[in-house]
Short mmCIF file of C-alpha atoms in Angstrom, two decimals:
data_model
loop_
_atom_site.label_atom_id
_atom_site.label_comp_id
_atom_site.label_asym_id
_atom_site.label_seq_id
_atom_site.Cartn_x
_atom_site.Cartn_y
_atom_site.Cartn_z
CA MET A 1 8.86 -37.19 -4.26
CA SER A 2 9.89 -33.45 -4.84
CA LEU A 3 9.44 -30.12 -3.20
CA ALA A 4 5.87 -28.53 -2.93
CA THR A 5 5.11 -25.20 -4.36
CA ARG A 6 4.58 -22.94 -1.30
CA ILE A 7 1.32 -20.97 -0.68
CA ILE A 8 1.86 -17.86 1.50
CA PRO A 9 -0.83 -15.48 2.72
CA CYS A 10 0.19 -12.17 3.51
CA LEU A 11 -1.33 -10.25 6.21
CA ASP A 12 -0.93 -6.25 6.85
CA VAL A 13 -0.71 -5.31 10.23
CA ALA A 14 -0.72 -2.16 12.01
CA ASN A 15 -0.60 -1.28 15.55
CA GLY A 16 -1.06 -5.16 16.32
CA ARG A 17 -4.16 -5.24 14.07
CA VAL A 18 -4.83 -6.35 10.71
CA VAL A 19 -5.90 -3.69 8.56
CA LYS A 20 -6.68 -5.02 5.18
CA GLY A 21 -10.32 -5.47 4.70
CA ILE A 22 -11.15 -9.13 5.73
CA LYS A 23 -13.96 -11.26 5.09
CA PHE A 24 -13.45 -14.57 6.53
CA ILE A 25 -15.34 -17.70 7.39
CA ASP A 26 -15.65 -18.39 11.23
CA LEU A 27 -13.39 -15.56 12.16
CA LYS A 28 -14.53 -14.26 15.40
CA ASP A 29 -12.41 -11.08 15.41
CA ALA A 30 -11.45 -9.98 12.01
CA GLY A 31 -8.79 -7.77 12.94
CA ASP A 32 -6.72 -10.31 15.12
CA PRO A 33 -3.42 -11.33 13.14
CA VAL A 34 -2.80 -13.94 15.46
CA GLU A 35 -6.20 -15.79 14.98
CA MET A 36 -5.82 -15.12 11.43
CA ALA A 37 -2.42 -16.96 11.16
CA ALA A 38 -3.64 -19.78 13.22
CA ILE A 39 -6.62 -20.28 10.84
CA TYR A 40 -4.49 -19.83 7.62
CA ALA A 41 -2.10 -22.35 9.19
CA SER A 42 -4.93 -25.02 9.83
CA GLU A 43 -6.23 -24.49 6.24
CA GLY A 44 -2.86 -25.24 4.70
CA ALA A 45 -0.98 -22.25 4.58
CA ASP A 46 2.87 -23.37 3.83
CA GLU A 47 4.00 -20.08 5.60
CA ILE A 48 2.66 -16.92 7.14
CA THR A 49 3.96 -13.09 6.14
CA PHE A 50 3.27 -10.18 8.30
CA LEU A 51 3.82 -6.99 6.68
CA ASP A 52 4.21 -4.71 9.27
CA ILE A 53 3.06 -0.85 8.24
CA THR A 54 2.99 0.43 11.71
CA ALA A 55 4.72 4.10 11.81
CA SER A 56 5.04 4.66 15.47
CA ALA A 57 7.61 2.81 17.99
CA GLU A 58 4.69 2.04 19.99
CA GLY A 59 2.92 -0.07 17.22
CA ARG A 60 6.28 -1.61 16.54
CA GLY A 61 6.32 -2.89 20.12
CA THR A 62 2.73 -4.12 19.51
CA THR A 63 3.97 -6.14 16.48
CA LEU A 64 6.73 -7.97 18.32
CA ASP A 65 3.89 -8.81 20.90
CA VAL A 66 1.60 -9.99 17.81
CA LEU A 67 4.56 -12.30 16.74
CA ARG A 68 5.49 -13.78 20.20
CA ARG A 69 1.79 -14.65 20.61
CA THR A 70 1.67 -16.12 16.97
CA ALA A 71 4.90 -18.04 17.37
CA GLU A 72 3.60 -19.73 20.48
CA GLN A 73 0.67 -21.47 18.55
CA VAL A 74 1.66 -21.44 14.71
CA PHE A 75 4.57 -24.05 13.85
CA ILE A 76 4.99 -22.97 10.64
CA PRO A 77 7.61 -20.08 9.26
CA LEU A 78 6.80 -16.85 9.96
CA THR A 79 8.14 -13.87 7.90
CA VAL A 80 8.16 -10.06 8.75
CA GLY A 81 8.48 -7.09 6.63
CA GLY A 82 7.82 -3.43 6.79
CA GLY A 83 10.27 -0.96 8.25
CA ILE A 84 13.41 -3.10 9.02
CA SER A 85 16.27 -0.61 8.80
CA SER A 86 19.13 -2.35 10.88
CA ALA A 87 20.31 -5.68 11.95
CA GLU A 88 19.37 -4.76 15.29
CA ASP A 89 15.75 -4.51 14.00
CA VAL A 90 16.27 -7.95 12.59
CA ASN A 91 17.61 -9.35 15.89
CA GLN A 92 14.52 -8.05 17.74
CA LEU A 93 12.10 -9.74 15.24
CA LEU A 94 13.86 -13.08 15.09
CA ARG A 95 13.83 -13.12 18.99
CA ALA A 96 10.16 -12.51 19.10
CA GLY A 97 9.49 -15.67 16.79
CA ALA A 98 9.95 -14.46 13.12
CA ASP A 99 11.93 -17.27 11.18
CA LYS A 100 12.41 -14.68 8.30
CA ILE A 101 12.64 -10.94 7.89
CA SER A 102 12.20 -9.27 4.36
CA ILE A 103 13.73 -5.94 3.67
CA ASN A 104 13.23 -3.48 0.76
CA THR A 105 13.95 0.26 1.20
CA ALA A 106 16.60 -0.13 3.72
CA ALA A 107 18.67 -2.34 1.43
CA ILE A 108 18.22 0.16 -1.41
CA ARG A 109 19.55 2.95 0.43
CA ASN A 110 22.30 0.88 2.10
CA PRO A 111 23.14 -2.41 0.34
CA GLU A 112 25.66 -3.06 2.93
CA LEU A 113 22.78 -3.70 5.32
CA ILE A 114 22.48 -7.14 3.30
CA SER A 115 25.62 -8.22 3.88
CA GLU A 116 25.49 -7.40 7.58
CA ILE A 117 22.28 -8.93 8.02
CA VAL A 118 23.54 -12.28 6.30
CA ASP A 119 26.88 -12.57 8.12
CA ARG A 120 25.11 -12.37 11.45
CA PHE A 121 22.08 -14.25 10.82
CA GLY A 122 22.67 -16.64 7.68
CA THR A 123 21.05 -16.25 4.23
CA GLN A 124 18.12 -18.18 5.08
CA VAL A 125 16.61 -15.23 7.12
CA LEU A 126 16.83 -12.97 4.51
CA VAL A 127 14.08 -12.31 2.07
CA LEU A 128 14.68 -9.29 -0.44
CA SER A 129 11.49 -7.69 -1.11
CA VAL A 130 11.51 -5.80 -4.44
CA ASP A 131 8.60 -3.86 -5.37
CA ALA A 132 8.93 -3.38 -9.14
CA ARG A 133 6.97 -1.86 -12.05
CA ARG A 134 7.22 -1.23 -15.76
CA ALA A 135 9.40 1.75 -16.66
CA ARG A 136 11.70 3.07 -19.31
CA THR A 137 14.59 1.48 -17.85
CA LYS A 138 17.04 -0.90 -19.21
CA SER A 139 15.20 -3.91 -18.46
CA GLY A 140 11.75 -2.39 -18.62
CA PHE A 141 11.24 -2.83 -14.96
CA GLU A 142 12.17 -0.22 -12.07
CA VAL A 143 12.39 -0.57 -8.27
CA THR A 144 9.84 1.50 -6.32
CA THR A 145 9.78 2.27 -2.69
CA HIS A 146 6.82 3.67 -0.30
CA GLY A 147 4.61 1.21 -1.41
CA GLY A 148 5.12 1.94 -5.36
CA ARG A 149 4.61 5.66 -4.73
CA GLU A 150 8.49 6.66 -5.50
CA SER A 151 10.72 5.64 -8.14
CA ALA A 152 14.31 4.33 -6.30
CA GLY A 153 16.01 5.24 -9.65
CA LEU A 154 17.17 1.76 -10.06
CA ASP A 155 16.59 -0.73 -12.70
CA ALA A 156 14.89 -3.77 -11.27
CA LEU A 157 16.98 -6.72 -12.76
CA ASP A 158 20.33 -4.78 -12.05
CA TRP A 159 19.31 -4.20 -8.51
CA ILE A 160 18.24 -8.00 -7.86
CA GLU A 161 21.49 -9.11 -9.48
CA SER A 162 23.60 -6.69 -7.29
CA ALA A 163 21.73 -7.70 -4.18
CA THR A 164 21.68 -11.42 -4.65
CA SER A 165 25.55 -11.29 -5.31
CA ARG A 166 25.60 -10.30 -1.51
CA GLY A 167 23.67 -13.74 -0.64
CA VAL A 168 20.01 -13.54 0.15
CA GLY A 169 17.71 -16.49 0.88
CA GLU A 170 14.91 -15.54 -1.24
CA ILE A 171 13.42 -12.97 -3.49
CA LEU A 172 9.88 -11.65 -2.91
CA LEU A 173 8.98 -9.95 -6.43
CA ASN A 174 6.02 -7.77 -6.00
CA SER A 175 4.65 -6.26 -9.11
CA MET A 176 3.57 -2.59 -8.16
CA ASP A 177 1.54 -2.37 -11.38
CA ARG A 178 -0.71 -5.42 -10.42
CA ASP A 179 -0.70 -5.02 -6.72
CA GLY A 180 -4.52 -5.43 -5.57
CA THR A 181 -5.88 -5.47 -9.28
CA ARG A 182 -6.53 -9.11 -9.12
CA SER A 183 -5.66 -9.08 -13.14
CA GLY A 184 -2.85 -11.59 -12.70
CA TYR A 185 0.93 -11.81 -11.47
CA ASP A 186 3.15 -9.86 -14.02
CA LEU A 187 4.33 -12.82 -15.80
CA GLU A 188 7.05 -11.43 -17.93
CA MET A 189 8.60 -9.37 -15.03
CA ILE A 190 8.59 -13.22 -13.30
CA ARG A 191 10.37 -14.72 -16.21
CA ARG A 192 12.97 -12.00 -16.66
CA VAL A 193 13.94 -12.20 -12.95
CA ARG A 194 13.79 -16.17 -13.14
CA ASP A 195 16.49 -15.64 -16.24
CA ILE A 196 19.13 -13.99 -14.15
CA CYS A 197 18.69 -15.29 -10.65
CA ASP A 198 18.83 -18.85 -9.10
CA THR A 199 17.60 -17.88 -5.65
CA PRO A 200 14.03 -19.04 -4.68
CA LEU A 201 11.32 -16.63 -6.13
CA ILE A 202 8.44 -15.66 -4.47
CA ALA A 203 5.80 -14.10 -6.90
CA SER A 204 3.45 -11.41 -5.59
CA GLY A 205 0.97 -9.07 -6.84
CA GLY A 206 -2.23 -9.52 -8.82
CA ALA A 207 -3.31 -12.84 -8.22
CA GLY A 208 -7.30 -12.78 -9.03
CA ASP A 209 -8.05 -15.98 -11.15
CA ILE A 210 -7.68 -19.29 -10.11
CA LYS A 211 -5.48 -19.88 -13.18
CA ASP A 212 -2.90 -17.11 -11.98
CA PHE A 213 -0.99 -19.44 -9.84
CA ALA A 214 -0.02 -22.34 -11.95
CA ARG A 215 0.70 -19.34 -14.62
CA ALA A 216 3.44 -18.00 -12.25
CA LEU A 217 4.92 -21.31 -11.55
CA ALA A 218 5.06 -22.18 -15.30
CA ASP A 219 6.67 -18.74 -15.70
CA GLY A 220 9.63 -19.70 -12.76
CA ALA A 221 8.19 -18.65 -9.71
CA ASP A 222 9.11 -21.04 -6.66
CA ALA A 223 6.40 -19.74 -4.21
CA LEU A 224 3.07 -17.76 -4.53
CA LEU A 225 2.13 -15.11 -2.00
CA ALA A 226 -1.39 -13.52 -2.23
CA ALA A 227 -3.39 -11.05 0.24
CA SER A 228 -6.54 -9.86 -1.04
CA VAL A 229 -7.89 -13.08 -2.68
CA PHE A 230 -7.64 -14.77 0.82
CA HIS A 231 -8.89 -12.06 3.04
CA PHE A 232 -12.01 -11.34 0.64
CA GLY A 233 -13.02 -15.10 0.86
CA ILE A 234 -12.57 -15.23 -2.94
CA TYR A 235 -10.52 -18.44 -2.61
CA ARG A 236 -9.43 -20.60 0.37
CA ILE A 237 -5.93 -22.09 0.38
CA SER A 238 -7.11 -25.55 -0.35
CA GLN A 239 -8.81 -24.26 -3.71
CA ILE A 240 -5.69 -23.07 -4.90
CA LYS A 241 -4.01 -26.12 -3.85
CA ASP A 242 -6.42 -28.37 -5.90
CA ALA A 243 -6.21 -26.23 -8.80
CA LEU A 244 -2.33 -26.52 -8.85
CA LYS A 245 -2.49 -30.23 -8.32
CA GLY A 246 -4.79 -30.36 -11.24
CA ALA A 247 -2.24 -28.54 -13.40
CA GLY A 248 0.13 -31.10 -12.32
CA TYR A 249 2.13 -29.06 -9.69
CA VAL A 250 3.29 -30.55 -6.26
CA VAL A 251 1.58 -28.95 -3.17
CA ARG A 252 1.83 -30.04 0.50
CA GLU A 253 -1.63 -31.83 1.37
CA SER A 254 -2.94 -31.79 5.02
CA SER A 255 -1.46 -34.22 7.24
CA LYS A 256 -2.53 -37.83 7.38
CA LEU A 257 -1.82 -37.67 11.22
CA GLY A 258 -4.51 -35.14 11.88
CA LYS A 259 -6.38 -37.80 14.00
CA ASN A 260 -4.43 -37.82 17.30
CA MET B 1 22.99 -33.67 40.96
CA LYS B 2 20.73 -36.16 40.20
CA GLU B 3 19.27 -36.67 36.74
CA ARG B 4 16.62 -34.01 35.97
CA ASN B 5 13.63 -35.12 33.74
CA ALA B 6 14.12 -32.13 31.59
CA ILE B 7 15.79 -31.42 28.13
CA SER B 8 18.45 -28.89 27.33
CA ILE B 9 18.68 -26.91 24.03
CA LEU B 10 22.26 -26.22 23.63
CA ASP B 11 22.65 -22.43 23.09
CA TYR B 12 25.94 -21.83 21.28
CA GLY B 13 24.78 -18.52 19.53
CA SER B 14 23.34 -20.22 16.63
CA GLY B 15 20.01 -19.14 15.25
CA ASN B 16 16.21 -19.10 16.40
CA ILE B 17 16.22 -21.08 19.58
CA ARG B 18 13.30 -19.96 20.71
CA SER B 19 10.85 -21.79 18.07
CA ALA B 20 12.58 -25.03 19.15
CA GLN B 21 11.82 -24.18 22.91
CA ARG B 22 8.27 -23.44 22.00
CA ALA B 23 8.00 -26.56 19.62
CA LEU B 24 9.59 -28.81 22.51
CA GLU B 25 7.32 -27.09 25.11
CA ARG B 26 4.36 -27.97 23.36
CA VAL B 27 4.90 -31.58 23.31
CA GLY B 28 5.16 -31.66 27.11
CA LEU B 29 8.93 -31.23 27.66
CA GLU B 30 10.51 -29.04 30.32
CA VAL B 31 13.08 -27.16 28.52
CA GLU B 32 16.02 -25.34 29.69
CA VAL B 33 18.11 -23.14 27.24
CA THR B 34 21.91 -23.45 28.23
CA SER B 35 25.38 -23.04 27.08
CA ASP B 36 26.79 -24.66 30.30
CA PHE B 37 28.67 -27.91 29.63
CA GLU B 38 27.66 -29.56 32.89
CA ARG B 39 23.86 -28.83 32.38
CA ALA B 40 23.93 -29.82 28.68
CA TRP B 41 25.61 -32.95 30.02
CA GLU B 42 23.19 -33.83 32.68
CA SER B 43 19.58 -33.27 31.12
CA SER B 44 17.79 -36.32 29.99
CA GLY B 45 18.06 -35.11 26.25
CA LEU B 46 20.17 -32.27 24.49
CA VAL B 47 18.86 -30.66 21.54
CA VAL B 48 21.77 -29.02 19.20
CA PRO B 49 20.11 -26.52 16.87
CA GLY B 50 22.16 -24.54 14.20
CA VAL B 51 21.60 -22.26 11.39
CA GLY B 52 23.98 -20.44 9.15
CA ALA B 53 27.32 -21.63 7.93
CA PHE B 54 29.21 -24.71 8.76
CA GLY B 55 32.48 -23.26 9.91
CA SER B 56 30.99 -20.57 12.04
CA CYS B 57 28.58 -23.00 13.81
CA MET B 58 31.74 -25.49 14.40
CA ASN B 59 33.71 -22.83 16.09
CA GLN B 60 30.85 -21.36 18.19
CA LEU B 61 30.26 -24.98 19.26
CA ARG B 62 33.76 -25.44 20.32
CA ALA B 63 33.71 -22.08 22.06
CA VAL B 64 31.11 -23.48 24.74
CA ARG B 65 32.69 -26.98 24.65
CA GLY B 66 29.80 -28.26 22.65
CA ASP B 67 31.61 -30.59 20.83
CA GLU B 68 32.87 -32.27 23.83
CA VAL B 69 29.49 -32.60 25.52
CA ILE B 70 28.22 -34.20 22.23
CA ARG B 71 31.05 -36.71 21.92
CA ALA B 72 30.65 -37.36 25.90
CA ARG B 73 26.91 -37.93 25.57
CA PHE B 74 27.16 -40.20 22.40
CA LYS B 75 29.70 -42.34 24.42
CA SER B 76 27.44 -42.73 27.46
CA ASP B 77 24.25 -43.07 25.37
CA ARG B 78 22.66 -40.19 26.51
CA PRO B 79 19.81 -38.81 23.82
CA ILE B 80 20.92 -35.77 21.32
CA LEU B 81 18.76 -34.41 18.95
CA GLY B 82 20.50 -32.45 15.97
CA ILE B 83 18.43 -29.80 13.94
CA CYS B 84 19.64 -28.56 10.62
CA VAL B 85 23.41 -27.54 10.97
CA GLY B 86 23.03 -29.24 14.28
CA MET B 87 22.83 -32.55 12.43
CA GLN B 88 25.61 -31.62 9.73
CA VAL B 89 28.31 -30.84 12.47
CA LEU B 90 28.09 -34.54 13.54
CA PHE B 91 29.63 -35.56 9.97
CA ALA B 92 33.28 -35.33 9.28
CA GLY B 93 33.31 -32.07 7.56
CA SER B 94 31.31 -29.97 5.02
CA GLU B 95 32.16 -28.72 1.35
CA GLU B 96 31.11 -25.38 3.05
CA SER B 97 34.04 -24.98 5.18
CA ASN B 98 37.76 -25.95 5.93
CA GLU B 99 36.67 -26.81 9.80
CA GLU B 100 36.30 -30.58 10.66
CA GLY B 101 33.11 -31.52 11.84
CA LEU B 102 32.60 -34.01 15.01
CA ALA B 103 32.89 -37.19 12.73
CA ILE B 104 30.49 -39.29 14.69
CA LEU B 105 29.04 -39.98 11.35
CA PRO B 106 31.82 -40.84 9.04
CA ASN B 107 30.51 -39.10 5.64
CA LYS B 108 30.72 -35.59 4.61
CA VAL B 109 28.19 -32.89 3.48
CA ASN B 110 28.30 -31.21 0.24
CA LYS B 111 26.45 -28.60 -1.62
CA LEU B 112 23.08 -30.03 -3.16
CA ALA B 113 23.44 -30.48 -6.99
CA ALA B 114 20.18 -28.29 -7.63
CA PRO B 115 19.73 -25.29 -9.87
CA ILE B 116 18.05 -23.20 -7.29
CA LEU B 117 19.28 -22.86 -3.58
CA PRO B 118 18.69 -22.66 -0.96
CA HIS B 119 16.44 -25.70 -0.76
CA ILE B 120 13.26 -24.03 0.98
CA GLY B 121 10.12 -25.49 1.58
CA TRP B 122 8.25 -28.37 2.52
CA ASN B 123 9.65 -31.70 1.05
CA GLU B 124 8.85 -35.46 1.63
CA VAL B 125 10.90 -37.84 3.73
CA THR B 126 11.32 -41.44 3.17
CA GLU B 127 12.50 -43.81 5.51
CA ILE B 128 15.30 -46.22 4.29
CA ALA B 129 15.18 -47.88 7.74
CA GLN B 130 12.89 -47.50 10.61
CA LEU B 131 13.70 -44.55 12.62
CA ARG B 132 12.35 -43.95 16.31
CA ILE B 133 11.48 -40.47 15.55
CA LEU B 134 9.59 -41.31 12.41
CA LYS B 135 7.63 -43.67 14.22
CA GLY B 136 3.92 -43.39 12.64
CA ILE B 137 4.93 -40.76 10.19
CA ASN B 138 4.76 -42.02 6.69
CA ALA B 139 5.28 -40.08 3.65
CA GLU B 140 4.74 -36.72 5.26
CA ARG B 141 6.14 -33.53 4.30
CA PHE B 142 8.73 -31.45 6.87
CA TYR B 143 10.11 -27.88 6.43
CA PHE B 144 13.59 -27.72 4.82
CA VAL B 145 15.82 -24.36 4.52
CA HIS B 146 19.28 -25.41 3.68
CA SER B 147 21.80 -25.57 0.79
CA TYR B 148 24.05 -28.32 2.04
CA ALA B 149 23.47 -31.98 2.91
CA ALA B 150 25.15 -35.30 3.27
CA ARG B 151 24.66 -37.57 0.09
CA GLU B 152 24.93 -41.00 2.22
CA VAL B 153 25.94 -41.93 5.66
CA THR B 154 27.81 -45.32 5.82
CA GLY B 155 28.11 -47.66 8.95
CA ASP B 156 25.41 -48.68 11.36
CA ALA B 157 23.40 -45.34 11.08
CA LYS B 158 19.90 -45.66 9.99
CA SER B 159 18.54 -43.00 7.71
CA ALA B 160 15.57 -41.28 5.85
CA ILE B 161 16.20 -39.46 2.53
CA SER B 162 14.58 -36.44 0.56
CA ASN B 163 15.07 -35.24 -2.84
CA TYR B 164 16.08 -32.12 -4.17
CA GLY B 165 18.28 -31.82 -7.30
CA GLU B 166 19.69 -35.30 -5.69
CA ASP B 167 18.73 -37.60 -2.90
CA PHE B 168 20.10 -36.68 0.46
CA ILE B 169 20.20 -37.73 3.96
CA ALA B 170 17.26 -35.97 5.65
CA ALA B 171 17.30 -37.63 8.96
CA VAL B 172 19.73 -40.33 10.71
CA GLU B 173 19.67 -42.23 13.80
CA LEU B 174 22.86 -43.71 15.43
CA GLY B 175 22.96 -44.94 19.10
CA PRO B 176 21.72 -42.38 21.17
CA ILE B 177 22.00 -39.46 18.48
CA SER B 178 18.78 -38.62 16.11
CA ALA B 179 19.47 -35.86 13.62
CA VAL B 180 17.04 -34.23 11.24
CA GLN B 181 18.15 -31.81 7.94
CA PHE B 182 14.64 -30.20 8.32
CA HIS B 183 12.97 -28.18 10.97
CA PRO B 184 10.53 -30.19 13.03
CA GLU B 185 9.56 -26.90 15.19
CA LYS B 186 8.45 -25.40 11.75
CA SER B 187 6.80 -28.37 10.32
CA GLY B 188 3.20 -28.17 11.67
CA ASP B 189 1.53 -31.05 13.31
CA VAL B 190 4.12 -33.45 11.83
CA GLY B 191 7.03 -31.82 13.11
CA LEU B 192 5.32 -31.92 16.59
CA GLN B 193 4.77 -35.70 16.17
CA LEU B 194 8.33 -36.01 15.45
CA LEU B 195 9.37 -34.13 18.82
CA LYS B 196 6.84 -36.08 20.58
CA ASN B 197 8.39 -39.46 19.36
CA TRP B 198 11.69 -38.01 20.31
CA ALA B 199 10.45 -37.16 23.83
CA GLU B 200 9.50 -40.92 24.18
CA VAL B 201 13.03 -42.08 23.70
CA LEU B 202 14.53 -40.21 26.58
#
């Protein structure tokens, strides 16, 4: 009896449509995030993350609508990240059906926002998203913004220590060096972050080989987020869970109810 | 007013009530979200949600006389479902706060003895005694998000446990009260089955 490792597919959504390339079996409309979330949930996703890459206010409204429609039929935790810059943004997303929100740039710009969100909604809603890459900083890892294009001028480990001291529910650690490469998670980065923090750690960026998932867990990750391996149909969630089970990790298997 | 065949979710400013509402509607219940004492009293079932800190939940609960309505319903054998901190407030108190709890359950809530907190994710729930809400649900996983939990519940209450760093009380039933530390509204089909079971006791 113990906690299962979470597998979290991530969908990039812009103006209410999924925008990353997607090859998915049985999908009627490859661009509909609501349908995709429902399929992932039925395939055993333990949570769903939406990354809202919408730039306009109208698009934002569409994202809220996506969230509302998803929450009506998908009864597992939903996280939304991207462009959240105030406690009011958080409030809107939670009201639309998000369970958690992830923040990145806004927290770097104004760390007080972390405290504000946590005081108002509790630590459990806040996922600190850290886009990190290798660099000549104290720890050898730095924080970036704008999808890895700009340096935030912060050492990644220093930033994680200071942000978690304000109380965040989870850390989503994205390797910008590995993102989209399918060359494996940055295991050293996972180990270094695990050493300094006792907050649940979600590994992201680089998953490609089926063995990558167990490796990240062995080096200290608590949960595993991936996008392209699912969207391109390289692995199904059940295959990853089978591989993890084979490596001795606990996963949530499909419910034995199912027959009613 | 006559008893309505509908349930209420007590709205006292704590957390994401919508997902609970949607899940309860999904299992066929008519759901009203209310902070009104009378309506919370007369509904056939009352859901007490709760996220965040124990102390602020207790204060917000008292502000809408939620403590009174829970006690009154308990005495009159009227069904209540507590979720997460909505379960914790039924205990005598919590290590998290100096605020007193409702003490319907005599024990206290403690910080989990685990190296990584909060406890987030899907964990197994094992019955100690048979619970109405867990009827037909065996060795399934539910979604948890919390750092505090009761280690034991003494007296007549029936309970189910889970383990994260240590064994803790994952679900409890006493008289008209059913309460769960996890989030049935976020626990997929298994969670919906639990809510359906609760609907059947109303």
